[in-house]
PDB file of C-alpha atoms in Angstrom:
ATOM      1  CA  MET A   1      16.299 -33.488 -43.964  1.00 52.00           C
ATOM      2  CA  SER A   2      13.712 -30.803 -44.557  1.00 56.00           C
ATOM      3  CA  ARG A   3      14.947 -28.400 -41.863  1.00 62.00           C
ATOM      4  CA  LEU A   4      18.472 -27.093 -41.406  1.00 68.00           C
ATOM      5  CA  LEU A   5      20.015 -26.931 -37.949  1.00 70.00           C
ATOM      6  CA  VAL A   6      21.250 -23.435 -37.137  1.00 68.00           C
ATOM      7  CA  VAL A   7      24.243 -22.969 -34.851  1.00 71.00           C
ATOM      8  CA  ALA A   8      23.942 -19.747 -32.866  1.00 69.00           C
ATOM      9  CA  SER A   9      25.142 -18.228 -29.608  1.00 66.00           C
ATOM     10  CA  SER A  10      22.982 -18.196 -26.469  1.00 64.00           C
ATOM     11  CA  PRO A  11      20.285 -17.565 -25.406  1.00 63.00           C
ATOM     12  CA  HIS A  12      18.769 -20.615 -27.044  1.00 66.00           C
ATOM     13  CA  ILE A  13      15.463 -20.460 -25.202  1.00 67.00           C
ATOM     14  CA  ARG A  14      13.557 -17.195 -25.589  1.00 68.00           C
ATOM     15  CA  SER A  15      10.640 -15.965 -23.541  1.00 70.00           C
ATOM     16  CA  GLU A  16       7.553 -14.430 -25.093  1.00 73.00           C
ATOM     17  CA  MET A  17       7.633 -11.813 -22.334  1.00 77.00           C
ATOM     18  CA  ASP A  18       9.362  -8.859 -24.012  1.00 86.00           C
ATOM     19  CA  THR A  19       9.655  -5.322 -22.623  1.00 90.00           C
ATOM     20  CA  ALA A  20       6.331  -4.129 -23.991  1.00 92.00           C
ATOM     21  CA  ARG A  21       4.454  -7.103 -22.513  1.00 93.00           C
ATOM     22  CA  ILE A  22       6.141  -6.688 -19.132  1.00 94.00           C
ATOM     23  CA  MET A  23       5.274  -2.997 -19.077  1.00 95.00           C
ATOM     24  CA  SER A  24       1.705  -3.796 -20.110  1.00 95.00           C
ATOM     25  CA  TRP A  25       1.322  -6.095 -17.118  1.00 96.00           C
ATOM     26  CA  VAL A  26       2.832  -3.457 -14.831  1.00 96.00           C
ATOM     27  CA  LEU A  27       0.262  -0.945 -16.074  1.00 96.00           C
ATOM     28  CA  ILE A  28      -2.513  -3.480 -15.475  1.00 96.00           C
ATOM     29  CA  ALA A  29      -1.189  -4.199 -11.980  1.00 97.00           C
ATOM     30  CA  LEU A  30      -1.125  -0.495 -11.179  1.00 96.00           C
ATOM     31  CA  ALA A  31      -4.779  -0.036 -12.165  1.00 96.00           C
ATOM     32  CA  PRO A  32      -6.387  -1.026  -8.808  1.00 96.00           C
ATOM     33  CA  ALA A  33      -4.282   1.518  -6.898  1.00 96.00           C
ATOM     34  CA  GLY A  34      -5.234   4.195  -9.406  1.00 95.00           C
ATOM     35  CA  LEU A  35      -8.925   3.410  -9.082  1.00 96.00           C
ATOM     36  CA  ALA A  36      -8.648   3.645  -5.296  1.00 95.00           C
ATOM     37  CA  GLY A  37      -6.907   7.006  -5.650  1.00 93.00           C
ATOM     38  CA  VAL A  38      -9.658   8.349  -7.904  1.00 94.00           C
ATOM     39  CA  PHE A  39     -12.401   7.061  -5.595  1.00 93.00           C
ATOM     40  CA  PHE A  40     -10.988   8.520  -2.378  1.00 91.00           C
ATOM     41  CA  LEU A  41      -9.013  11.539  -3.615  1.00 91.00           C
ATOM     42  CA  GLY A  42     -11.209  12.742  -6.460  1.00 90.00           C
ATOM     43  CA  ALA A  43     -11.457  12.842 -10.244  1.00 92.00           C
ATOM     44  CA  ARG A  44      -8.526  15.257 -10.561  1.00 93.00           C
ATOM     45  CA  SER A  45      -6.302  12.234  -9.956  1.00 94.00           C
ATOM     46  CA  ILE A  46      -7.189  11.099 -13.486  1.00 95.00           C
ATOM     47  CA  LEU A  47      -6.074  14.430 -14.943  1.00 96.00           C
ATOM     48  CA  VAL A  48      -2.762  14.370 -13.054  1.00 96.00           C
ATOM     49  CA  ALA A  49      -2.086  10.776 -14.121  1.00 96.00           C
ATOM     50  CA  ALA A  50      -2.921  11.536 -17.753  1.00 97.00           C
ATOM     51  CA  VAL A  51      -0.629  14.573 -17.821  1.00 97.00           C
ATOM     52  CA  CYS A  52       2.209  12.576 -16.244  1.00 96.00           C
ATOM     53  CA  VAL A  53       1.922   9.707 -18.719  1.00 96.00           C
ATOM     54  CA  ILE A  54       1.530  11.924 -21.787  1.00 97.00           C
ATOM     55  CA  SER A  55       4.398  14.177 -20.669  1.00 96.00           C
ATOM     56  CA  CYS A  56       6.794  11.271 -20.192  1.00 96.00           C
ATOM     57  CA  VAL A  57       5.885   9.682 -23.535  1.00 96.00           C
ATOM     58  CA  VAL A  58       6.126  12.958 -25.462  1.00 96.00           C
ATOM     59  CA  VAL A  59       9.374  14.011 -23.780  1.00 96.00           C
ATOM     60  CA  GLU A  60      10.974  10.650 -24.545  1.00 95.00           C
ATOM     61  CA  ALA A  61       9.834  10.706 -28.180  1.00 96.00           C
ATOM     62  CA  VAL A  62      11.035  14.280 -28.718  1.00 96.00           C
ATOM     63  CA  TRP A  63      14.379  13.616 -27.028  1.00 95.00           C
ATOM     64  CA  GLN A  64      15.012  10.493 -29.107  1.00 94.00           C
ATOM     65  CA  LYS A  65      13.971  12.314 -32.268  1.00 94.00           C
ATOM     66  CA  LEU A  66      16.298  15.259 -31.583  1.00 94.00           C
ATOM     67  CA  SER A  67      19.193  12.984 -30.623  1.00 93.00           C
ATOM     68  CA  LYS A  68      18.597  10.839 -33.738  1.00 92.00           C
ATOM     69  CA  GLN A  69      17.851   7.691 -31.776  1.00 92.00           C
ATOM     70  CA  LYS A  70      15.225   5.078 -32.468  1.00 91.00           C
ATOM     71  CA  ILE A  71      11.929   6.149 -30.908  1.00 92.00           C
ATOM     72  CA  THR A  72      10.997   3.445 -28.394  1.00 91.00           C
ATOM     73  CA  VAL A  73       7.853   4.770 -26.733  1.00 92.00           C
ATOM     74  CA  SER A  74       5.989   1.686 -27.988  1.00 92.00           C
ATOM     75  CA  ASP A  75       7.799  -0.388 -25.332  1.00 92.00           C
ATOM     76  CA  LEU A  76       5.581   1.423 -22.783  1.00 94.00           C
ATOM     77  CA  SER A  77       8.450   2.066 -20.350  1.00 94.00           C
ATOM     78  CA  ALA A  78       7.858   5.824 -20.550  1.00 95.00           C
ATOM     79  CA  ALA A  79       4.160   5.293 -19.823  1.00 96.00           C
ATOM     80  CA  VAL A  80       5.024   3.210 -16.748  1.00 96.00           C
ATOM     81  CA  THR A  81       7.422   5.898 -15.514  1.00 96.00           C
ATOM     82  CA  GLY A  82       4.738   8.541 -15.998  1.00 96.00           C
ATOM     83  CA  LEU A  83       2.113   6.549 -14.131  1.00 96.00           C
ATOM     84  CA  LEU A  84       4.490   5.768 -11.262  1.00 96.00           C
ATOM     85  CA  LEU A  85       5.379   9.459 -11.016  1.00 96.00           C
ATOM     86  CA  ALA A  86       1.673  10.331 -10.901  1.00 96.00           C
ATOM     87  CA  TYR A  87       1.171   7.815  -8.116  1.00 96.00           C
ATOM     88  CA  ASN A  88       3.860   9.640  -6.103  1.00 95.00           C
ATOM     89  CA  VAL A  89       2.277  13.095  -6.148  1.00 95.00           C
ATOM     90  CA  PRO A  90      -0.883  14.500  -4.539  1.00 94.00           C
ATOM     91  CA  PRO A  91      -3.906  15.107  -6.804  1.00 93.00           C
ATOM     92  CA  THR A  92      -3.900  18.818  -6.031  1.00 92.00           C
ATOM     93  CA  ILE A  93      -0.467  19.512  -7.520  1.00 94.00           C
ATOM     94  CA  PRO A  94      -0.334  22.092 -10.367  1.00 95.00           C
ATOM     95  CA  LEU A  95      -0.041  20.424 -13.751  1.00 96.00           C
ATOM     96  CA  TRP A  96       2.975  22.444 -14.906  1.00 96.00           C
ATOM     97  CA  MET A  97       4.946  20.999 -11.982  1.00 96.00           C
ATOM     98  CA  VAL A  98       3.986  17.525 -13.154  1.00 95.00           C
ATOM     99  CA  VAL A  99       5.308  18.299 -16.640  1.00 96.00           C
ATOM    100  CA  CYS A 100       8.607  19.551 -15.158  1.00 96.00           C
ATOM    101  CA  GLY A 101       8.931  16.428 -13.020  1.00 96.00           C
ATOM    102  CA  SER A 102       8.260  14.207 -16.022  1.00 96.00           C
ATOM    103  CA  ALA A 103      10.882  15.999 -18.128  1.00 96.00           C
ATOM    104  CA  PHE A 104      13.452  15.692 -15.332  1.00 96.00           C
ATOM    105  CA  ALA A 105      12.750  11.983 -14.904  1.00 96.00           C
ATOM    106  CA  MET A 106      12.951  11.156 -18.598  1.00 95.00           C
ATOM    107  CA  ILE A 107      15.836  13.378 -19.745  1.00 95.00           C
ATOM    108  CA  ILE A 108      18.122  13.884 -16.736  1.00 95.00           C
ATOM    109  CA  VAL A 109      17.623  10.574 -14.946  1.00 95.00           C
ATOM    110  CA  LYS A 110      16.926   8.191 -17.833  1.00 94.00           C
ATOM    111  CA  HIS A 111      18.362   9.398 -21.133  1.00 93.00           C
ATOM    112  CA  PHE A 112      21.433  11.247 -19.860  1.00 93.00           C
ATOM    113  CA  PHE A 113      22.616   7.817 -18.663  1.00 92.00           C
ATOM    114  CA  GLY A 114      21.829   5.987 -21.899  1.00 89.00           C
ATOM    115  CA  GLY A 115      18.093   5.272 -21.795  1.00 88.00           C
ATOM    116  CA  LEU A 116      16.177   2.157 -20.810  1.00 86.00           C
ATOM    117  CA  GLY A 117      18.353  -0.305 -18.897  1.00 86.00           C
ATOM    118  CA  GLN A 118      21.173   2.196 -18.320  1.00 89.00           C
ATOM    119  CA  ASN A 119      19.799   4.563 -15.675  1.00 91.00           C
ATOM    120  CA  ILE A 120      21.384   4.376 -12.212  1.00 93.00           C
ATOM    121  CA  VAL A 121      18.340   5.280 -10.135  1.00 95.00           C
ATOM    122  CA  ASN A 122      14.596   4.913 -10.596  1.00 95.00           C
ATOM    123  CA  PRO A 123      13.440   7.807 -12.852  1.00 95.00           C
ATOM    124  CA  ALA A 124       9.993   8.198 -11.286  1.00 95.00           C
ATOM    125  CA  LEU A 125      11.381   8.331  -7.746  1.00 94.00           C
ATOM    126  CA  ALA A 126      14.103  10.770  -8.734  1.00 96.00           C
ATOM    127  CA  GLY A 127      11.464  12.951 -10.388  1.00 95.00           C
ATOM    128  CA  ARG A 128       9.388  12.860  -7.222  1.00 95.00           C
ATOM    129  CA  VAL A 129      12.324  13.864  -5.028  1.00 94.00           C
ATOM    130  CA  MET A 130      13.212  16.715  -7.392  1.00 95.00           C
ATOM    131  CA  MET A 131       9.634  17.986  -7.155  1.00 95.00           C
ATOM    132  CA  LEU A 132       9.652  17.589  -3.376  1.00 93.00           C
ATOM    133  CA  ILE A 133      12.806  19.701  -3.128  1.00 93.00           C
ATOM    134  CA  CYS A 134      11.599  22.394  -5.545  1.00 95.00           C
ATOM    135  CA  TRP A 135       7.959  22.632  -4.496  1.00 94.00           C
ATOM    136  CA  PRO A 136       7.638  21.218  -0.955  1.00 91.00           C
ATOM    137  CA  VAL A 137       4.295  22.880  -0.155  1.00 89.00           C
ATOM    138  CA  ALA A 138       2.537  21.682  -3.303  1.00 91.00           C
ATOM    139  CA  MET A 139       3.996  18.187  -2.859  1.00 91.00           C
ATOM    140  CA  THR A 140       2.783  17.905   0.754  1.00 86.00           C
ATOM    141  CA  THR A 141      -0.731  19.340   0.461  1.00 83.00           C
ATOM    142  CA  TRP A 142      -3.017  16.382   1.105  1.00 79.00           C
ATOM    143  CA  THR A 143      -6.763  16.051   0.711  1.00 76.00           C
ATOM    144  CA  LEU A 144      -9.370  13.382   1.372  1.00 75.00           C
ATOM    145  CA  HIS A 145     -12.808  13.706  -0.220  1.00 70.00           C
ATOM    146  CA  GLY A 146     -11.882  17.316  -1.069  1.00 67.00           C
ATOM    147  CA  VAL A 147     -10.935  18.253   2.509  1.00 68.00           C
ATOM    148  CA  SER A 148      -7.335  19.120   3.461  1.00 72.00           C
ATOM    149  CA  GLY A 149      -5.756  16.936   6.090  1.00 71.00           C
ATOM    150  CA  PRO A 150      -2.571  15.120   7.112  1.00 73.00           C
ATOM    151  CA  THR A 151      -1.354  11.721   6.016  1.00 79.00           C
ATOM    152  CA  PRO A 152      -1.307   8.854   8.532  1.00 80.00           C
ATOM    153  CA  LEU A 153       2.479   9.035   8.771  1.00 82.00           C
ATOM    154  CA  ALA A 154       2.344  12.805   9.343  1.00 79.00           C
ATOM    155  CA  LEU A 155      -0.042  12.173  12.231  1.00 78.00           C
ATOM    156  CA  LEU A 156       2.294   9.535  13.562  1.00 77.00           C
ATOM    157  CA  LYS A 157       5.227  11.904  13.262  1.00 73.00           C
ATOM    158  CA  GLY A 158       3.293  14.603  15.130  1.00 68.00           C
ATOM    159  CA  VAL A 159       3.879  17.256  12.503  1.00 52.00           C
ATOM    160  CA  ASP A 160       0.264  18.145  11.900  1.00 46.00           C
ATOM    161  CA  GLY A 161       0.348  21.735  13.017  1.00 46.00           C
ATOM    162  CA  ILE A 162      -2.454  22.832  10.707  1.00 49.00           C
ATOM    163  CA  SER A 163      -5.505  20.875  11.617  1.00 49.00           C
ATOM    164  CA  GLY A 164      -4.401  19.804  15.064  1.00 48.00           C
ATOM    165  CA  ALA A 165      -5.647  16.294  14.354  1.00 52.00           C
ATOM    166  CA  THR A 166      -4.055  13.626  16.494  1.00 59.00           C
ATOM    167  CA  ALA A 167      -6.177  10.470  16.121  1.00 76.00           C
ATOM    168  CA  LEU A 168      -4.732   7.868  13.788  1.00 82.00           C
ATOM    169  CA  PRO A 169      -7.001   6.379  11.106  1.00 85.00           C
ATOM    170  CA  SER A 170      -8.149   2.821  11.627  1.00 87.00           C
ATOM    171  CA  LEU A 171      -6.353  -0.146  10.083  1.00 88.00           C
ATOM    172  CA  MET A 172      -9.376  -0.716   7.849  1.00 91.00           C
ATOM    173  CA  ASP A 173      -9.115   2.849   6.503  1.00 89.00           C
ATOM    174  CA  VAL A 174      -5.415   2.511   5.666  1.00 89.00           C
ATOM    175  CA  LEU A 175      -6.060  -0.925   4.174  1.00 92.00           C
ATOM    176  CA  ILE A 176      -8.672   0.256   1.688  1.00 92.00           C
ATOM    177  CA  GLY A 177      -7.244   3.757   1.181  1.00 89.00           C
ATOM    178  CA  ASN A 178      -9.611   6.054   3.058  1.00 89.00           C
ATOM    179  CA  THR A 179      -6.756   8.397   4.035  1.00 87.00           C
ATOM    180  CA  GLY A 180      -4.893  11.375   2.616  1.00 85.00           C
ATOM    181  CA  GLY A 181      -1.739  10.853   0.589  1.00 88.00           C
ATOM    182  CA  CYS A 182      -0.328  10.528  -2.903  1.00 92.00           C
ATOM    183  CA  ILE A 183      -2.597   9.212  -5.649  1.00 93.00           C
ATOM    184  CA  GLY A 184      -1.255   5.688  -5.850  1.00 93.00           C
ATOM    185  CA  GLU A 185      -0.077   4.970  -2.334  1.00 92.00           C
ATOM    186  CA  ILE A 186      -3.182   5.207  -0.168  1.00 92.00           C
ATOM    187  CA  SER A 187      -4.691   1.737  -0.623  1.00 94.00           C
ATOM    188  CA  ALA A 188      -2.529  -1.111   0.658  1.00 94.00           C
ATOM    189  CA  LEU A 189      -5.162  -3.620  -0.479  1.00 95.00           C
ATOM    190  CA  ALA A 190      -5.132  -2.377  -4.078  1.00 96.00           C
ATOM    191  CA  LEU A 191      -1.340  -2.393  -4.188  1.00 96.00           C
ATOM    192  CA  LEU A 192      -1.184  -5.926  -2.809  1.00 96.00           C
ATOM    193  CA  LEU A 193      -3.663  -6.991  -5.470  1.00 96.00           C
ATOM    194  CA  GLY A 194      -1.436  -5.471  -8.150  1.00 96.00           C
ATOM    195  CA  GLY A 195       1.625  -7.099  -6.618  1.00 96.00           C
ATOM    196  CA  GLY A 196      -0.163 -10.456  -6.747  1.00 96.00           C
ATOM    197  CA  VAL A 197      -0.703 -10.009 -10.482  1.00 96.00           C
ATOM    198  CA  LEU A 198       2.991  -9.311 -11.084  1.00 95.00           C
ATOM    199  CA  PHE A 199       4.028 -12.260  -8.918  1.00 94.00           C
ATOM    200  CA  PHE A 200       1.559 -14.592 -10.638  1.00 94.00           C
ATOM    201  CA  LYS A 201       2.884 -13.578 -14.062  1.00 92.00           C
ATOM    202  CA  GLY A 202       6.479 -14.105 -12.903  1.00 92.00           C
ATOM    203  CA  ILE A 203       7.423 -10.470 -13.501  1.00 94.00           C
ATOM    204  CA  ILE A 204       8.681  -9.923  -9.949  1.00 94.00           C
ATOM    205  CA  SER A 205       9.920 -12.303  -7.274  1.00 94.00           C
ATOM    206  CA  TRP A 206       8.923 -12.191  -3.619  1.00 95.00           C
ATOM    207  CA  ARG A 207      12.438 -11.488  -2.350  1.00 96.00           C
ATOM    208  CA  ILE A 208      12.550  -7.699  -2.533  1.00 96.00           C
ATOM    209  CA  PRO A 209       8.935  -6.806  -1.593  1.00 97.00           C
ATOM    210  CA  VAL A 210       8.666  -9.295   1.278  1.00 97.00           C
ATOM    211  CA  THR A 211      12.124  -8.556   2.699  1.00 97.00           C
ATOM    212  CA  TYR A 212      11.608  -4.800   2.393  1.00 97.00           C
ATOM    213  CA  ILE A 213       8.186  -4.822   4.092  1.00 97.00           C
ATOM    214  CA  ALA A 214       9.236  -7.324   6.778  1.00 97.00           C
ATOM    215  CA  THR A 215      12.311  -5.240   7.624  1.00 97.00           C
ATOM    216  CA  VAL A 216      10.229  -2.097   8.073  1.00 96.00           C
ATOM    217  CA  ALA A 217       7.781  -3.998  10.287  1.00 95.00           C
ATOM    218  CA  ALA A 218      10.566  -5.462  12.411  1.00 95.00           C
ATOM    219  CA  MET A 219      12.473  -2.195  12.760  1.00 94.00           C
ATOM    220  CA  SER A 220       9.279  -0.311  13.629  1.00 92.00           C
ATOM    221  CA  ALA A 221       8.707  -2.763  16.475  1.00 92.00           C
ATOM    222  CA  VAL A 222      12.312  -2.412  17.625  1.00 93.00           C
ATOM    223  CA  PHE A 223      12.115   1.391  17.553  1.00 90.00           C
ATOM    224  CA  GLY A 224       8.785   1.358  19.391  1.00 85.00           C
ATOM    225  CA  ARG A 225       6.737   3.328  16.875  1.00 84.00           C
ATOM    226  CA  SER A 226       3.320   4.046  18.365  1.00 81.00           C
ATOM    227  CA  GLY A 227       1.323   2.944  15.341  1.00 82.00           C
ATOM    228  CA  GLY A 228       2.636  -0.613  15.410  1.00 86.00           C
ATOM    229  CA  PRO A 229       4.227  -2.702  12.628  1.00 91.00           C
ATOM    230  CA  LEU A 230       0.968  -3.393  10.781  1.00 91.00           C
ATOM    231  CA  PHE A 231       0.099   0.306  10.623  1.00 91.00           C
ATOM    232  CA  GLU A 232       3.628   1.120   9.424  1.00 91.00           C
ATOM    233  CA  ILE A 233       3.603  -1.272   6.497  1.00 93.00           C
ATOM    234  CA  MET A 234       0.154  -0.237   5.234  1.00 92.00           C
ATOM    235  CA  THR A 235       0.740   3.528   5.297  1.00 90.00           C
ATOM    236  CA  GLY A 236       2.802   5.904   3.204  1.00 88.00           C
ATOM    237  CA  GLY A 237       4.507   4.761   0.052  1.00 91.00           C
ATOM    238  CA  LEU A 238       5.905   1.503   1.409  1.00 94.00           C
ATOM    239  CA  MET A 239       3.678  -0.908  -0.533  1.00 95.00           C
ATOM    240  CA  LEU A 240       4.011   1.126  -3.731  1.00 95.00           C
ATOM    241  CA  GLY A 241       7.779   1.387  -3.331  1.00 95.00           C
ATOM    242  CA  ALA A 242       8.402  -2.213  -2.289  1.00 96.00           C
ATOM    243  CA  ILE A 243       6.250  -3.795  -5.006  1.00 96.00           C
ATOM    244  CA  PHE A 244       6.598  -1.459  -7.981  1.00 96.00           C
ATOM    245  CA  MET A 245       9.719   0.712  -7.487  1.00 94.00           C
ATOM    246  CA  ALA A 246      12.329  -1.342  -5.633  1.00 96.00           C
ATOM    247  CA  THR A 247      11.757  -4.270  -8.022  1.00 95.00           C
ATOM    248  CA  ASP A 248      12.780  -2.265 -11.094  1.00 93.00           C
ATOM    249  CA  TYR A 249      14.988  -4.589 -13.166  1.00 91.00           C
ATOM    250  CA  THR A 250      17.527  -1.901 -14.046  1.00 91.00           C
ATOM    251  CA  THR A 251      18.116  -0.452 -10.584  1.00 93.00           C
ATOM    252  CA  SER A 252      17.919  -3.566  -8.394  1.00 94.00           C
ATOM    253  CA  PRO A 253      20.481  -6.370  -7.933  1.00 94.00           C
ATOM    254  CA  MET A 254      20.510  -9.366 -10.254  1.00 92.00           C
ATOM    255  CA  THR A 255      21.496 -12.059  -7.755  1.00 93.00           C
ATOM    256  CA  PRO A 256      19.048 -13.476  -5.172  1.00 94.00           C
ATOM    257  CA  LYS A 257      21.467 -12.793  -2.325  1.00 95.00           C
ATOM    258  CA  GLY A 258      21.956  -9.258  -3.583  1.00 95.00           C
ATOM    259  CA  GLN A 259      18.206  -8.715  -3.711  1.00 96.00           C
ATOM    260  CA  PHE A 260      17.897  -9.693  -0.040  1.00 97.00           C
ATOM    261  CA  ILE A 261      20.685  -7.259   0.897  1.00 97.00           C
ATOM    262  CA  PHE A 262      19.181  -4.498  -1.223  1.00 97.00           C
ATOM    263  CA  ALA A 263      15.697  -4.946   0.249  1.00 97.00           C
ATOM    264  CA  PHE A 264      17.001  -5.116   3.811  1.00 97.00           C
ATOM    265  CA  GLY A 265      18.905  -1.867   3.251  1.00 97.00           C
ATOM    266  CA  CYS A 266      15.772  -0.198   1.855  1.00 97.00           C
ATOM    267  CA  GLY A 267      13.736  -1.333   4.847  1.00 96.00           C
ATOM    268  CA  LEU A 268      16.318  -0.298   7.415  1.00 96.00           C
ATOM    269  CA  LEU A 269      16.770   3.167   5.881  1.00 96.00           C
ATOM    270  CA  THR A 270      13.005   3.669   5.611  1.00 96.00           C
ATOM    271  CA  ALA A 271      12.510   2.825   9.284  1.00 95.00           C
ATOM    272  CA  LEU A 272      15.417   5.051  10.351  1.00 95.00           C
ATOM    273  CA  ILE A 273      14.150   8.036   8.345  1.00 94.00           C
ATOM    274  CA  ARG A 274      10.585   7.609   9.570  1.00 92.00           C
ATOM    275  CA  THR A 275      11.694   7.325  13.194  1.00 91.00           C
ATOM    276  CA  PHE A 276      14.665   9.656  13.509  1.00 91.00           C
ATOM    277  CA  GLY A 277      14.574  11.797  10.330  1.00 88.00           C
ATOM    278  CA  GLY A 278      12.856  15.085   9.674  1.00 83.00           C
ATOM    279  CA  TYR A 279      10.418  13.570   7.164  1.00 83.00           C
ATOM    280  CA  PRO A 280       7.468  11.385   8.135  1.00 85.00           C
ATOM    281  CA  GLU A 281       8.159   9.201   5.061  1.00 86.00           C
ATOM    282  CA  GLY A 282      11.421   7.687   3.818  1.00 89.00           C
ATOM    283  CA  VAL A 283      10.635   5.243   1.024  1.00 94.00           C
ATOM    284  CA  SER A 284      11.791   7.408  -1.885  1.00 94.00           C
ATOM    285  CA  TYR A 285      15.120   8.363  -0.333  1.00 95.00           C
ATOM    286  CA  SER A 286      15.779   4.811   0.848  1.00 96.00           C
ATOM    287  CA  ILE A 287      15.282   3.237  -2.565  1.00 96.00           C
ATOM    288  CA  LEU A 288      17.306   5.938  -4.325  1.00 96.00           C
ATOM    289  CA  ILE A 289      20.207   5.537  -1.872  1.00 96.00           C
ATOM    290  CA  MET A 290      20.213   1.772  -2.285  1.00 96.00           C
ATOM    291  CA  ASN A 291      19.959   2.153  -6.106  1.00 96.00           C
ATOM    292  CA  THR A 292      23.360   3.852  -6.087  1.00 95.00           C
ATOM    293  CA  ILE A 293      25.123   0.890  -4.475  1.00 95.00           C
ATOM    294  CA  VAL A 294      23.520  -1.830  -6.587  1.00 95.00           C
ATOM    295  CA  PRO A 295      26.704  -2.293  -8.702  1.00 94.00           C
ATOM    296  CA  ILE A 296      28.682  -2.937  -5.501  1.00 95.00           C
ATOM    297  CA  ILE A 297      26.066  -5.397  -4.244  1.00 95.00           C
ATOM    298  CA  ASP A 298      26.082  -7.229  -7.577  1.00 93.00           C
ATOM    299  CA  ARG A 299      29.879  -7.444  -7.528  1.00 93.00           C
ATOM    300  CA  MET A 300      29.935  -8.748  -3.944  1.00 92.00           C
ATOM    301  CA  THR A 301      27.239 -11.367  -4.536  1.00 91.00           C
ATOM    302  CA  ALA A 302      28.127 -12.549  -8.034  1.00 87.00           C
ATOM    303  CA  PRO A 303      28.424 -16.355  -8.110  1.00 81.00           C
ATOM    304  CA  ARG A 304      31.889 -17.776  -8.650  1.00 76.00           C
ATOM    305  CA  ILE A 305      32.570 -18.857 -12.210  1.00 74.00           C
ATOM    306  CA  PHE A 306      32.651 -22.642 -12.467  1.00 69.00           C
ATOM    307  CA  GLY A 307      36.254 -23.818 -12.347  1.00 67.00           C
ATOM    308  CA  GLU A 308      37.655 -20.358 -11.597  1.00 65.00           C
ATOM    309  CA  PHE A 309      39.269 -21.338  -8.256  1.00 60.00           C
ATOM    310  CA  ARG A 310      40.909 -24.435  -9.633  1.00 55.00           C
ATOM    311  CA  GLU A 311      42.401 -22.564 -12.575  1.00 54.00           C
ATOM    312  CA  ALA A 312      43.758 -19.808 -10.289  1.00 53.00           C
ATOM    313  CA  LYS A 313      45.285 -22.418  -7.977  1.00 52.00           C
ATOM    314  CA  LYS A 314      46.751 -24.316 -10.894  1.00 51.00           C
ATOM    315  CA  TYR A 315      48.478 -21.315 -12.433  1.00 50.00           C
ATOM    316  CA  GLY A 316      49.447 -19.903  -9.033  1.00 48.00           C
ATOM    317  CA  SER A 317      51.339 -23.086  -8.171  1.00 46.00           C
ATOM    318  CA  LYS A 318      53.634 -22.830 -11.164  1.00 45.00           C
TER     319      LYS A 318
END
């Protein structure tokens, strides 16, 4: 026998898809949305995205160096967090705010809880919410082709007291991204294209994105939102959140049943905030709230261990 058989613990079958490759595909899938943002919102979107990515990578490397940990920026997770954060801010935001948001996301949200795979909530979304609380004006100043204006959801909410605009953009405009908004959220078509790439590569399943989006559509119809279900699902950060944020491996449930529950909760909260809340958008808060109860969902939906009931009954009868 020329080869020795090695006895080892599971897993016995290993995938070639490691963290770096998964993150590489996520970056590729995010590219169409970024190109749409640059085309409709201007070249400054590139600068904001670059600062976000570089800030997250540098902050992570410096933190790991100072805390005497292995530097893991080559796994590209910090770059993905930076790009997702950039996609959740307007292109006009001052760059120093972007650096602060990146540092908060990487140190407070990610590394204070143990780093990759240990964080409780999505770092990019938490960074966005921190920036929204600290600098609400800068985070809600929208432009389209260099002209200030409201987002479609702001129009729908009736909070546009600046321009007085009331007409909603067409479905074609919100589909391709010809509206105001954050850099990576304006084009539903580009985000769906990126989601298709992730689904085709087996990086995400359909359960969370489809359930999340379908719940928002259904609840919007139930609540009688004037834009209609199709307008609701193609505007704001819903596509970006459902495809790229809610599907985060670390902060979403592991079981299929748990993923349905998690996505339904995200969709219900998003529809409630959009309809009855003070904000026109609710994706970030919805995902963050549901992130915090993922351990409970996993515990409730964990499959029963094979033979567990019989053993309990056996010993209980003695």
